[in-house]
Amino acid sequence: MAAPSDNLKINGDRLWEMLMDMAKIGPGIAGGNNRQTVTDEDGEGRALFQKWCEDAGMTMGLDQMGNMFMRHEGTDPDALPVYVGSHLDTQPTGGKYDGVLGVLAGLEIIRTLNDLDIKTKHPIVVTNWTNEEGTRYAPAMLSSGVFAGMHTQEWAYDREDSEGLKFGNELERIGWKGDEKVGDRKMHAFFELHIEQGPILESEGKEIGVVTHGQGLSWTQVTITGKDSHTGSTPMPMRKNAGLGMARVLELVEEIAWSHAPDAVGAAGHIEVYPNSRNVIPGKAVFTIDFRSPQLDVISDMEQRLRIGAKEICDDMDMDIEFEKVGGFDPVTFDENCVSAVRNAAERLGYSHRDLISGAGHDACWINRVTPTAMIMCPCVDGLSHNEAEEISPEWAKAGADVLFHAVVETAEIVE
């Protein structure tokens, strides 16, 4: 395949303007975004993306999980498309770039091809995967997981949010449930651009992360049941404090993660105590343990030690404990040829780069199971993400999109 000339680059100002315009939909309270999956705000963001794509001459496919596929035709109608994209949904207190950069950079590829009147043999399809974040509806990467055959569609539709609303019903309510069967599409390759969500690139002064692997992930929801009672009148020996049990389990999680340093990590991000009243000892605690490692045997060890150790803690405190695996995936090795296309593009364009292992889960991790896949990362300030203060520079966005453009267009094969 002929590589694009090193003077071919995207319009960075136009990409940045799109990012800022999308950020106006579902604004947060501190400068970021709250555009959670299958909310009205998610629907509004999808409609804007659809309009932009159709203005660029693209046509939309929409599957039964709400995944959006915006197609730019190639010269060979029989050639499998090259897919590129990420997600438009955000955390409740999310930033303006997590996921969104990868979707809109894909659109910018098409706009640049149109500007330069460049044709490719393979079609290019820009994708918005539904519910990547997994905050309102666990697990993360829900719809790309259905696409890759990791979950059934019926199971996904039955996921409930904190108010008991089902994912399938909410998807239909906002008008973004399509007719296309999920997973029927065949792909030539898939590329995803994402902010790093970590501090490595910025701290080392690198512009591009060439993602070679993805950490495996395990989410276990833990429920501890004690007895809620009055904080003032219940003697200390007679308490069954589920909050205290949770605290001791969280100390165990920290100990387990440190035992596999430096690559393994563990923490609880989702925590709820009941009845959550100032003068009531918690009778129930529900929290989700997030373990990650690039090694599957390490993840298995951490899961096992959590279950054994946490049960011992609760047995000693005369409380019940339950475990439910609510999400997870094995470590990922991305396609060697696609990774090389990314690395070669960075070198051709003169961008500083280094290999990375992704510490977060991404749709690319599931899609890697069904087609050759690679990821590109750009730095983010202080490695901060899943936070309204998440920030990147226009220059970082452009560099990542330039490398994405070259990797995608080279794979789609320029027609001279």
Coordinates of C-alpha atoms in Angstrom, one line a residue, residues 49-270:
F49 CA -22.9 14.4 14.3
Q50 CA -25.3 12.9 11.7
K51 CA -25.9 16.3 10.1
W52 CA -22.2 17.0 9.9
C53 CA -21.6 13.6 8.3
E54 CA -24.4 14.0 5.8
D55 CA -23.2 17.4 4.9
A56 CA -19.9 15.7 4.0
G57 CA -21.7 13.4 1.6
M58 CA -21.9 10.4 4.0
T59 CA -24.7 7.9 4.5
M60 CA -25.8 6.5 7.8
G61 CA -26.4 3.0 9.0
L62 CA -27.9 2.4 12.4
D63 CA -28.1 -0.9 14.1
Q64 CA -30.4 -2.2 16.9
M65 CA -27.9 -1.2 19.6
G66 CA -27.9 2.4 18.3
N67 CA -24.4 2.2 16.9
M68 CA -24.0 4.8 14.1
F69 CA -22.1 4.0 11.0
M70 CA -21.4 7.0 8.7
R71 CA -20.1 5.7 5.3
H72 CA -17.8 7.5 2.8
E73 CA -17.7 5.5 -0.4
G74 CA -14.6 4.0 -1.9
T75 CA -13.9 3.3 -5.6
D76 CA -14.4 -0.4 -5.1
P77 CA -17.9 -1.2 -3.9
D78 CA -16.8 -4.8 -3.1
A79 CA -13.9 -3.8 -0.9
L80 CA -14.4 -4.2 2.9
P81 CA -14.6 -0.8 4.6
V82 CA -11.9 0.6 7.0
Y83 CA -13.7 1.7 10.2
V84 CA -12.7 4.5 12.4
G85 CA -14.3 6.0 15.5
S86 CA -15.0 6.0 19.2
H87 CA -18.0 7.3 21.3
L88 CA -20.0 10.4 21.9
D89 CA -21.4 9.5 25.4
T90 CA -19.7 11.0 28.5
Q91 CA -19.4 10.4 32.2
P92 CA -21.8 12.3 34.4
T93 CA -18.9 14.7 35.1
G94 CA -17.0 14.1 31.9
G95 CA -14.6 16.1 29.8
K96 CA -15.0 17.4 26.3
Y97 CA -12.6 15.0 24.6
D98 CA -12.9 11.5 26.0
G99 CA -14.3 9.5 23.1
V100 CA -15.5 12.5 21.2
L101 CA -12.1 13.3 19.8
G102 CA -11.9 9.9 18.1
V103 CA -15.4 10.2 16.5
L104 CA -14.9 13.8 15.2
A105 CA -11.3 13.1 14.0
G106 CA -12.8 10.3 11.9
L107 CA -15.2 12.9 10.4
E108 CA -12.3 15.3 9.8
I109 CA -10.6 12.5 7.8
I110 CA -13.5 12.5 5.4
R111 CA -13.7 16.3 5.2
T112 CA -10.0 16.4 4.4
L113 CA -10.4 13.8 1.7
N114 CA -13.2 15.8 0.2
D115 CA -11.1 19.0 0.3
L116 CA -8.2 17.4 -1.5
D117 CA -10.4 15.3 -3.8
I118 CA -8.6 12.1 -2.7
K119 CA -10.2 8.8 -3.4
T120 CA -9.6 5.5 -1.6
K121 CA -10.3 2.0 -2.8
H122 CA -11.9 0.9 0.4
P123 CA -14.9 2.8 1.9
I124 CA -14.3 4.5 5.2
V125 CA -16.9 4.3 7.9
V126 CA -16.9 6.7 10.9
T127 CA -18.5 5.0 13.9
N128 CA -20.1 6.2 17.1
W129 CA -20.4 3.2 19.5
T130 CA -23.3 3.4 22.0
N131 CA -22.6 3.4 25.8
E132 CA -18.9 3.1 25.9
E133 CA -18.7 4.7 29.3
G134 CA -20.8 2.1 31.2
T135 CA -21.7 4.6 33.9
R136 CA -25.4 4.7 33.5
Y137 CA -25.6 1.2 32.2
A138 CA -22.9 -1.3 33.2
P139 CA -20.8 -2.7 31.7
A140 CA -18.6 -0.4 29.7
M141 CA -18.3 -0.8 25.9
L142 CA -21.7 -2.4 26.0
S143 CA -22.7 -2.0 22.3
S144 CA -19.3 -2.8 20.8
G145 CA -19.4 -5.9 23.1
V146 CA -22.7 -7.0 21.5
F147 CA -21.3 -6.3 18.1
A148 CA -18.3 -8.5 18.9
G149 CA -20.5 -11.3 20.3
M150 CA -19.4 -10.8 23.9
H151 CA -23.0 -10.0 25.1
T152 CA -26.4 -10.9 23.8
Q153 CA -28.6 -8.1 22.6
E154 CA -31.4 -9.2 24.9
W155 CA -29.1 -9.1 28.0
A156 CA -27.9 -5.6 27.0
Y157 CA -31.5 -4.3 26.5
D158 CA -32.3 -5.5 30.0
R159 CA -29.5 -3.5 31.7
E160 CA -31.1 -1.1 34.2
D161 CA -29.9 2.3 35.5
S162 CA -30.2 3.5 39.1
E163 CA -33.8 4.5 38.5
G164 CA -34.8 1.1 37.0
L165 CA -35.0 2.3 33.4
K166 CA -33.9 -0.3 30.9
F167 CA -31.3 0.4 28.3
G168 CA -33.4 -1.0 25.4
N169 CA -36.4 1.1 26.3
E170 CA -34.4 4.3 26.7
L171 CA -32.6 3.7 23.4
E172 CA -36.0 3.4 21.7
R173 CA -37.4 6.4 23.6
I174 CA -34.7 8.8 22.3
G175 CA -35.3 7.5 18.7
W176 CA -31.9 5.9 18.1
K177 CA -32.8 2.2 17.9
G178 CA -32.1 1.1 14.3
D179 CA -33.2 -1.9 12.3
E180 CA -29.8 -3.3 11.3
K181 CA -28.8 -6.5 12.9
V182 CA -25.9 -6.0 15.3
G183 CA -22.6 -7.5 14.3
D184 CA -23.4 -8.3 10.6
R185 CA -20.9 -5.8 9.3
K186 CA -17.6 -7.0 8.0
M187 CA -14.5 -4.8 8.4
H188 CA -11.2 -4.5 6.7
A189 CA -9.7 -2.8 9.8
F190 CA -10.6 -0.5 12.7
F191 CA -8.7 2.5 14.1
E192 CA -9.5 4.5 17.3
L193 CA -8.0 7.8 18.4
H194 CA -8.3 8.6 22.1
I195 CA -6.8 10.8 24.7
E196 CA -4.4 8.9 26.9
Q197 CA -6.3 9.4 30.2
G198 CA -3.0 9.0 31.9
P199 CA 0.2 11.1 32.5
I200 CA 2.9 9.3 30.5
L201 CA 2.8 11.1 27.2
E202 CA 2.7 14.6 28.7
S203 CA 5.4 13.8 31.3
E204 CA 7.8 12.5 28.6
G205 CA 7.0 15.2 26.1
K206 CA 5.6 12.8 23.5
E207 CA 2.9 13.8 21.0
I208 CA 1.7 10.3 20.0
G209 CA 1.1 7.1 21.9
V210 CA 1.2 4.0 19.7
V211 CA -1.0 1.6 21.6
T212 CA 0.3 -2.0 21.3
H213 CA -1.8 -3.6 24.1
G214 CA -4.8 -3.0 26.3
Q215 CA -5.0 -3.8 30.0
G216 CA -7.4 -6.5 31.0
L217 CA -10.2 -5.4 33.3
S218 CA -12.4 -6.9 36.0
W219 CA -15.4 -5.3 37.6
T220 CA -16.9 -7.0 40.6
Q221 CA -19.9 -5.6 42.4
V222 CA -19.8 -6.3 46.1
T223 CA -22.8 -6.1 48.4
I224 CA -22.3 -6.2 52.2
T225 CA -25.4 -6.6 54.3
G226 CA -25.3 -5.7 58.0
K227 CA -28.0 -4.0 60.0
D228 CA -29.0 -0.3 59.9
S229 CA -29.5 1.1 63.4
H230 CA -29.2 4.3 65.4
T231 CA -25.7 5.7 65.5
G232 CA -26.2 7.1 69.0
S233 CA -28.0 4.4 70.8
T234 CA -26.5 1.2 69.4
P235 CA -23.6 -0.1 71.5
M236 CA -20.4 -0.7 69.7
P237 CA -20.3 -4.5 70.3
M238 CA -23.8 -4.8 68.9
R239 CA -23.3 -3.0 65.6
K240 CA -23.3 -4.6 62.1
N241 CA -21.8 -1.7 60.2
A242 CA -21.7 -2.4 56.5
G243 CA -19.8 0.8 55.9
L244 CA -17.0 -0.4 58.2
G245 CA -17.0 -3.7 56.4
M246 CA -16.6 -1.9 53.1
A247 CA -13.7 0.2 54.4
R248 CA -11.9 -3.0 55.4
V249 CA -12.5 -4.6 52.1
L250 CA -11.2 -1.5 50.3
E251 CA -8.0 -1.7 52.3
L252 CA -7.7 -5.3 51.1
V253 CA -8.1 -4.1 47.5
E254 CA -5.3 -1.7 48.0
E255 CA -3.0 -4.4 49.4
I256 CA -3.9 -6.8 46.5
A257 CA -3.1 -4.2 43.8
W258 CA 0.2 -3.1 45.4
S259 CA 1.3 -6.8 45.6
H260 CA 1.3 -6.8 41.7
A261 CA 3.0 -3.4 41.3
P262 CA 3.8 -1.6 39.1
D263 CA 1.5 -2.7 36.3
A264 CA -1.6 -3.8 38.2
V265 CA -4.1 -1.3 39.7
G266 CA -7.2 -1.6 41.8
A267 CA -9.8 0.7 43.4
A268 CA -13.5 1.2 44.0
G269 CA -15.1 4.0 42.0
H270 CA -18.8 3.3 42.5

